[in-house]
Amino acid sequence: MATRLTRPNLLSRQGRWGTATLALVLAALAGLGQVLGSYDTGLFTTAFLFAIAATSLDLVWGFVGAPDLGHAMWFGIGALTVGAMTAVTDRTGLVISVHDAPWRYAVAVPLGMAIAAALAGLVAKFSFSAKGSPFYIAIVTLALSTVVTTLYSQFPRITGGDNGLFGFAISGVPARTWYYLTLAALALVVTGALILVRSDAGLLLRAVRDNGSRARYLGANVERVKIVTFMLGAALAAFAGGLYGLMAGLVSADLFSFLFATEMLVWVSVGGRGTIIGPVLGAIGLHLAGARLSEDFPTQWALIEGLLFVVVVVFLPDGVLPTASAWLSRLVRRATPIAGLVTRSERRLTAHTGGRPDLPTGTPVVTCSGVHFGYRSLLVLRGVELRVERGELLCIVGPNGAGKTTLLSVLADGGLPITGEIHFDLGSGGHGRRAPHRLARAGVSRKFQAPHLFGTLSVAETLLLARANGRLPSLWRRSRSVAVGPSVLDVVEATGLAGRDNDLGGTLAHGLKQGLELAAAVASRPQVLLLDEPTAGLTTAEREVIGSVLRRLVGAGMTVVLIEHDLDFVYQVADRVAVLHEGRIIEQGTPAEVANSTVVRQAYLGAVVP
Amino acid sequence: MQLALDVVSAIGILVIVVLGLAVVLGVLDVINLAHTGFMAVGVYTAVTATEHGWSFWAAVVAAMVGSGMAGLVVEALVVRRLYARPLETILATWGISLVIIQALTLGYGHNNQALVAPLTGAANVLGTPYPAYRLVVIAIAAALVAALALLVRYTRVGLTVRMVQSNENLARAVGIRVSLIRATTFVVGCAMAGLGGALLGPTQAINPNYAVSLVATAFLAVILAGRRLSGVVAACVILGSVQILFGRWANPVYSSTVVIGIAVVLMRIRPEGLTWRRA
């Protein structure tokens, strides 16, 4: 039953190479610290802090896909907290003395992180909503950074006003010590970030980025994932900002500005979004190059940086590092592209032998009464009355535009405003209408009409997430095998997905995508499976296989509601058929009864009732 | 009366700034963060033209041509490749904006330049004296809105553009050169930026960072506006009046904050914009 492993042992070699390279780079940087002059030491130290900020932005932008155009704010908050805790100002904001008690410095950094995380939480809570546009967060953060830079000068007692705060650096720490401290902090943050994005939970982040709405129907609380990641990103940026405050002892509105935020975006996109290592190299490289070149050609450097940014965005959308490593891997066949090195891993599907909960049969699982729903003035559902019994396979048929997909949508998404009642009895108690992820967790799984998948997740990874069904996967462990139930392996075998455990969702052929959709829906171990045309685009032979898989699932106690156009298929698989026409169920019964119904013929053929 | 005129004037200025941005967003789905950069190109063109003895209005036309040409280059080299990647257009156009600012700094230096208004006197509006030039700007804004509305609704050009906007593949299939329409739209948007830049020139300090402070407000207004001209006007009316009225009775520094706050909240309530495109 277990499926073939495509490229054995690759993962461990990859992982070892990655770790070895990282360790080598760190060792080289540590050695460099011994030979650099004082000016360069300072330059590198700042670059390391900026690299932490770049890493934090990559988590937010590269991994959950939220373009934070005001990421500098969080860095600024970290630095300002240190400044405000230590520098004493007069009424106009001029620094007159510095409280340099060690506890103030010790408290200021975590406090800044907490403030940034709290503010970021508010911003994220406000910005990430199910119906909002993905640009909304970009607009809000852009607007916020404009506002914050304007307001900065208005509170000189805290912020130092237009001149900012200065001279509050920790005294008596040599530059070389700072070099090693910041290098250690960077190593810590990068290692942590790599562990997170390579872990099983990292899959959740990428799923949310690739296709938030699909992740929702697999039980993921998309908003919460985004909010928490956004807060984490803000806290890490504030950590870097706090260290910058301790080291440089200055803060001004510039550290909050949109311009500085743009720099961060440049580091991340030039280095390679979604690779963690790319943004780190981008930040260090561009900061060093910028500092060198801007001494000699201040305006020209800014011009070059702008051009570089445009060129990378247009021609190397993946960033320099991933593109370069892709070229390299084409030259040297053993090498793996960096994007794969960071996030991809080999996983294998294995059979899971566990009991399935026994549920009482004979009671209705889903009950709809008087359901009305419309899109603005267009009324689609006009009083749907429907009962779905436990352990039956109900097919919903009807002409195009009858409201079939809409009916599944209002069943699966409690956020849609309906009138009437929908009730689920899922064994664990009754449920009214719920947000999609909560309903998915309670045991209602939905497959969409057009296969919606996660482009950068492999088959095994998709099924891992589906199986987790809303529970948080491990934040550090990356599992090599994904145990799925026999019915999932049935679907995998039947649809030709066997042996493709590590193929990416985005590269599968249409039929295989349909198969993976179905497998994912089954893998979440639902009690009720809502399927929208699972056989669309499949050959007759494949349909028959899917049909027998569905019969087996129903035989094992699952309830299936299926939308289907192919009546031959319906007659093969259905226990019961309901005909939806103009927003109402006009007939229901066994396939034979429905096939002979005059009402149904009239609905399909458009005859007038005599 | 003075206050009412100030409000109308602020709305007019905002309309002129936002209109080009709205054309580009509405038709191309591109948020052009380089818009203020093109305004700067326009105003510097106008400054150079007047230095060579051109009249103000001739300089305004030169500004439109100059920024339109800059827009043509940018479209062909950059924006054209990004239509399928809306988020990247935000980043790329912001990069272009940085490039424009730096290029202008290299060419003209950091110092402020000045553009002299063609009308310096005050006109009498129902008994209130008001700078004549500002009244002209208001009139131009109104004329632009009217012209654009007529163009979109009643001409073949408008029909073609609306077709590209709602279904580019189908438009292509019936023989419309989508790439030409897009390039033209972008150039028109940039030319309008140049017009706006030159027209606002006499009212502001002119340096390479010209109008950058407007980017957030304009950006918000255009997103808030949604896809229709009426939305653009509504957004400008709301944000312009809030800016002036709030600035009148409280610290003007906070007024931009309040404007942004209101825009962000409105957007949350109406994610589709103040007006929405019919499905």
PDB file of C-alpha atoms in Angstrom, chain A residues 220-328:
ATOM      1  CA  ALA A 220      -6.600  26.429   8.787  1.00  0.00           C
ATOM      2  CA  ASN A 221      -7.429  29.643  10.591  1.00  0.00           C
ATOM      3  CA  VAL A 222      -5.880  31.741   7.848  1.00  0.00           C
ATOM      4  CA  GLU A 223      -6.286  35.076   9.599  1.00  0.00           C
ATOM      5  CA  ARG A 224      -4.716  33.833  12.791  1.00  0.00           C
ATOM      6  CA  VAL A 225      -1.742  32.341  10.956  1.00  0.00           C
ATOM      7  CA  LYS A 226      -1.191  35.661   9.207  1.00  0.00           C
ATOM      8  CA  ILE A 227      -1.667  37.726  12.337  1.00  0.00           C
ATOM      9  CA  VAL A 228       0.720  35.643  14.423  1.00  0.00           C
ATOM     10  CA  THR A 229       3.381  35.624  11.711  1.00  0.00           C
ATOM     11  CA  PHE A 230       3.002  39.366  11.239  1.00  0.00           C
ATOM     12  CA  MET A 231       3.453  39.892  14.985  1.00  0.00           C
ATOM     13  CA  LEU A 232       6.492  37.622  14.984  1.00  0.00           C
ATOM     14  CA  GLY A 233       7.983  39.595  12.092  1.00  0.00           C
ATOM     15  CA  ALA A 234       7.373  42.878  13.873  1.00  0.00           C
ATOM     16  CA  ALA A 235       8.897  41.591  17.124  1.00  0.00           C
ATOM     17  CA  LEU A 236      12.028  40.365  15.328  1.00  0.00           C
ATOM     18  CA  ALA A 237      12.414  43.685  13.512  1.00  0.00           C
ATOM     19  CA  ALA A 238      12.009  45.485  16.850  1.00  0.00           C
ATOM     20  CA  PHE A 239      14.666  43.177  18.308  1.00  0.00           C
ATOM     21  CA  ALA A 240      17.070  44.296  15.578  1.00  0.00           C
ATOM     22  CA  GLY A 241      16.008  47.905  16.143  1.00  0.00           C
ATOM     23  CA  GLY A 242      16.534  47.557  19.893  1.00  0.00           C
ATOM     24  CA  LEU A 243      20.056  46.227  19.400  1.00  0.00           C
ATOM     25  CA  TYR A 244      20.688  49.072  16.963  1.00  0.00           C
ATOM     26  CA  GLY A 245      19.551  51.478  19.662  1.00  0.00           C
ATOM     27  CA  LEU A 246      21.910  49.938  22.228  1.00  0.00           C
ATOM     28  CA  MET A 247      24.803  49.987  19.802  1.00  0.00           C
ATOM     29  CA  ALA A 248      24.410  53.218  17.830  1.00  0.00           C
ATOM     30  CA  GLY A 249      22.491  55.151  20.482  1.00  0.00           C
ATOM     31  CA  LEU A 250      20.478  57.161  18.016  1.00  0.00           C
ATOM     32  CA  VAL A 251      16.959  57.141  16.670  1.00  0.00           C
ATOM     33  CA  SER A 252      15.059  59.532  14.452  1.00  0.00           C
ATOM     34  CA  ALA A 253      12.044  59.538  12.162  1.00  0.00           C
ATOM     35  CA  ASP A 254      14.307  58.165   9.402  1.00  0.00           C
ATOM     36  CA  LEU A 255      14.316  54.749  11.072  1.00  0.00           C
ATOM     37  CA  PHE A 256      10.514  54.660  10.781  1.00  0.00           C
ATOM     38  CA  SER A 257      10.341  56.024   7.278  1.00  0.00           C
ATOM     39  CA  PHE A 258       8.905  54.552   4.142  1.00  0.00           C
ATOM     40  CA  LEU A 259      12.309  55.070   2.552  1.00  0.00           C
ATOM     41  CA  PHE A 260      13.988  52.739   5.056  1.00  0.00           C
ATOM     42  CA  ALA A 261      11.121  50.286   4.624  1.00  0.00           C
ATOM     43  CA  THR A 262      11.801  50.381   0.902  1.00  0.00           C
ATOM     44  CA  GLU A 263      15.435  49.520   1.572  1.00  0.00           C
ATOM     45  CA  MET A 264      14.216  46.436   3.422  1.00  0.00           C
ATOM     46  CA  LEU A 265      11.969  45.494   0.521  1.00  0.00           C
ATOM     47  CA  VAL A 266      14.958  45.859  -1.801  1.00  0.00           C
ATOM     48  CA  TRP A 267      17.127  43.594   0.372  1.00  0.00           C
ATOM     49  CA  VAL A 268      14.458  40.937   0.469  1.00  0.00           C
ATOM     50  CA  SER A 269      13.467  41.016  -3.173  1.00  0.00           C
ATOM     51  CA  VAL A 270      17.015  41.272  -4.501  1.00  0.00           C
ATOM     52  CA  GLY A 271      18.201  38.493  -2.226  1.00  0.00           C
ATOM     53  CA  GLY A 272      15.263  36.244  -2.968  1.00  0.00           C
ATOM     54  CA  ARG A 273      11.904  36.342  -1.262  1.00  0.00           C
ATOM     55  CA  GLY A 274      10.912  33.227   0.631  1.00  0.00           C
ATOM     56  CA  THR A 275      14.427  31.865   1.099  1.00  0.00           C
ATOM     57  CA  ILE A 276      15.514  33.472   4.425  1.00  0.00           C
ATOM     58  CA  ILE A 277      19.163  33.175   3.404  1.00  0.00           C
ATOM     59  CA  GLY A 278      18.685  35.338   0.302  1.00  0.00           C
ATOM     60  CA  PRO A 279      17.385  38.372   2.196  1.00  0.00           C
ATOM     61  CA  VAL A 280      20.215  38.030   4.745  1.00  0.00           C
ATOM     62  CA  LEU A 281      22.817  38.086   1.986  1.00  0.00           C
ATOM     63  CA  GLY A 282      20.875  40.852   0.234  1.00  0.00           C
ATOM     64  CA  ALA A 283      20.874  43.053   3.321  1.00  0.00           C
ATOM     65  CA  ILE A 284      24.551  42.505   4.115  1.00  0.00           C
ATOM     66  CA  GLY A 285      25.703  42.813   0.503  1.00  0.00           C
ATOM     67  CA  LEU A 286      23.689  45.886  -0.395  1.00  0.00           C
ATOM     68  CA  HIS A 287      24.435  47.655   2.872  1.00  0.00           C
ATOM     69  CA  LEU A 288      28.193  47.116   2.459  1.00  0.00           C
ATOM     70  CA  ALA A 289      28.156  48.039  -1.219  1.00  0.00           C
ATOM     71  CA  GLY A 290      25.951  51.042  -0.503  1.00  0.00           C
ATOM     72  CA  ALA A 291      28.206  52.337   2.250  1.00  0.00           C
ATOM     73  CA  ARG A 292      31.308  51.959   0.086  1.00  0.00           C
ATOM     74  CA  LEU A 293      29.826  53.471  -3.041  1.00  0.00           C
ATOM     75  CA  SER A 294      27.811  56.235  -1.439  1.00  0.00           C
ATOM     76  CA  GLU A 295      31.021  57.736  -0.060  1.00  0.00           C
ATOM     77  CA  ASP A 296      32.248  58.363  -3.561  1.00  0.00           C
ATOM     78  CA  PHE A 297      29.011  58.682  -5.505  1.00  0.00           C
ATOM     79  CA  PRO A 298      26.161  59.514  -3.133  1.00  0.00           C
ATOM     80  CA  THR A 299      23.451  60.274  -5.709  1.00  0.00           C
ATOM     81  CA  GLN A 300      24.669  57.788  -8.266  1.00  0.00           C
ATOM     82  CA  TRP A 301      24.503  54.971  -5.717  1.00  0.00           C
ATOM     83  CA  ALA A 302      20.879  55.708  -4.877  1.00  0.00           C
ATOM     84  CA  LEU A 303      20.171  55.757  -8.602  1.00  0.00           C
ATOM     85  CA  ILE A 304      21.925  52.432  -9.091  1.00  0.00           C
ATOM     86  CA  GLU A 305      20.062  50.926  -6.162  1.00  0.00           C
ATOM     87  CA  GLY A 306      16.746  52.066  -7.601  1.00  0.00           C
ATOM     88  CA  LEU A 307      17.609  50.645 -11.019  1.00  0.00           C
ATOM     89  CA  LEU A 308      18.799  47.404  -9.466  1.00  0.00           C
ATOM     90  CA  PHE A 309      15.515  47.095  -7.614  1.00  0.00           C
ATOM     91  CA  VAL A 310      13.476  47.671 -10.764  1.00  0.00           C
ATOM     92  CA  VAL A 311      15.579  45.258 -12.796  1.00  0.00           C
ATOM     93  CA  VAL A 312      15.305  42.531 -10.160  1.00  0.00           C
ATOM     94  CA  VAL A 313      11.552  42.958  -9.775  1.00  0.00           C
ATOM     95  CA  VAL A 314      11.028  42.842 -13.527  1.00  0.00           C
ATOM     96  CA  PHE A 315      13.550  40.294 -14.704  1.00  0.00           C
ATOM     97  CA  LEU A 316      14.424  38.185 -11.671  1.00  0.00           C
ATOM     98  CA  PRO A 317      11.174  37.997  -9.751  1.00  0.00           C
ATOM     99  CA  ASP A 318      12.594  35.199  -7.624  1.00  0.00           C
ATOM    100  CA  GLY A 319      15.604  37.265  -6.597  1.00  0.00           C
ATOM    101  CA  VAL A 320      19.288  36.989  -7.375  1.00  0.00           C
ATOM    102  CA  LEU A 321      20.191  34.092  -5.105  1.00  0.00           C
ATOM    103  CA  PRO A 322      17.468  31.663  -6.243  1.00  0.00           C
ATOM    104  CA  THR A 323      18.077  32.515  -9.899  1.00  0.00           C
ATOM    105  CA  ALA A 324      21.820  32.102  -9.553  1.00  0.00           C
ATOM    106  CA  SER A 325      21.457  28.810  -7.728  1.00  0.00           C
ATOM    107  CA  ALA A 326      18.990  27.582 -10.349  1.00  0.00           C
ATOM    108  CA  TRP A 327      21.614  28.305 -13.032  1.00  0.00           C
ATOM    109  CA  LEU A 328      24.242  26.605 -10.947  1.00  0.00           C
TER     110      LEU A 328
END
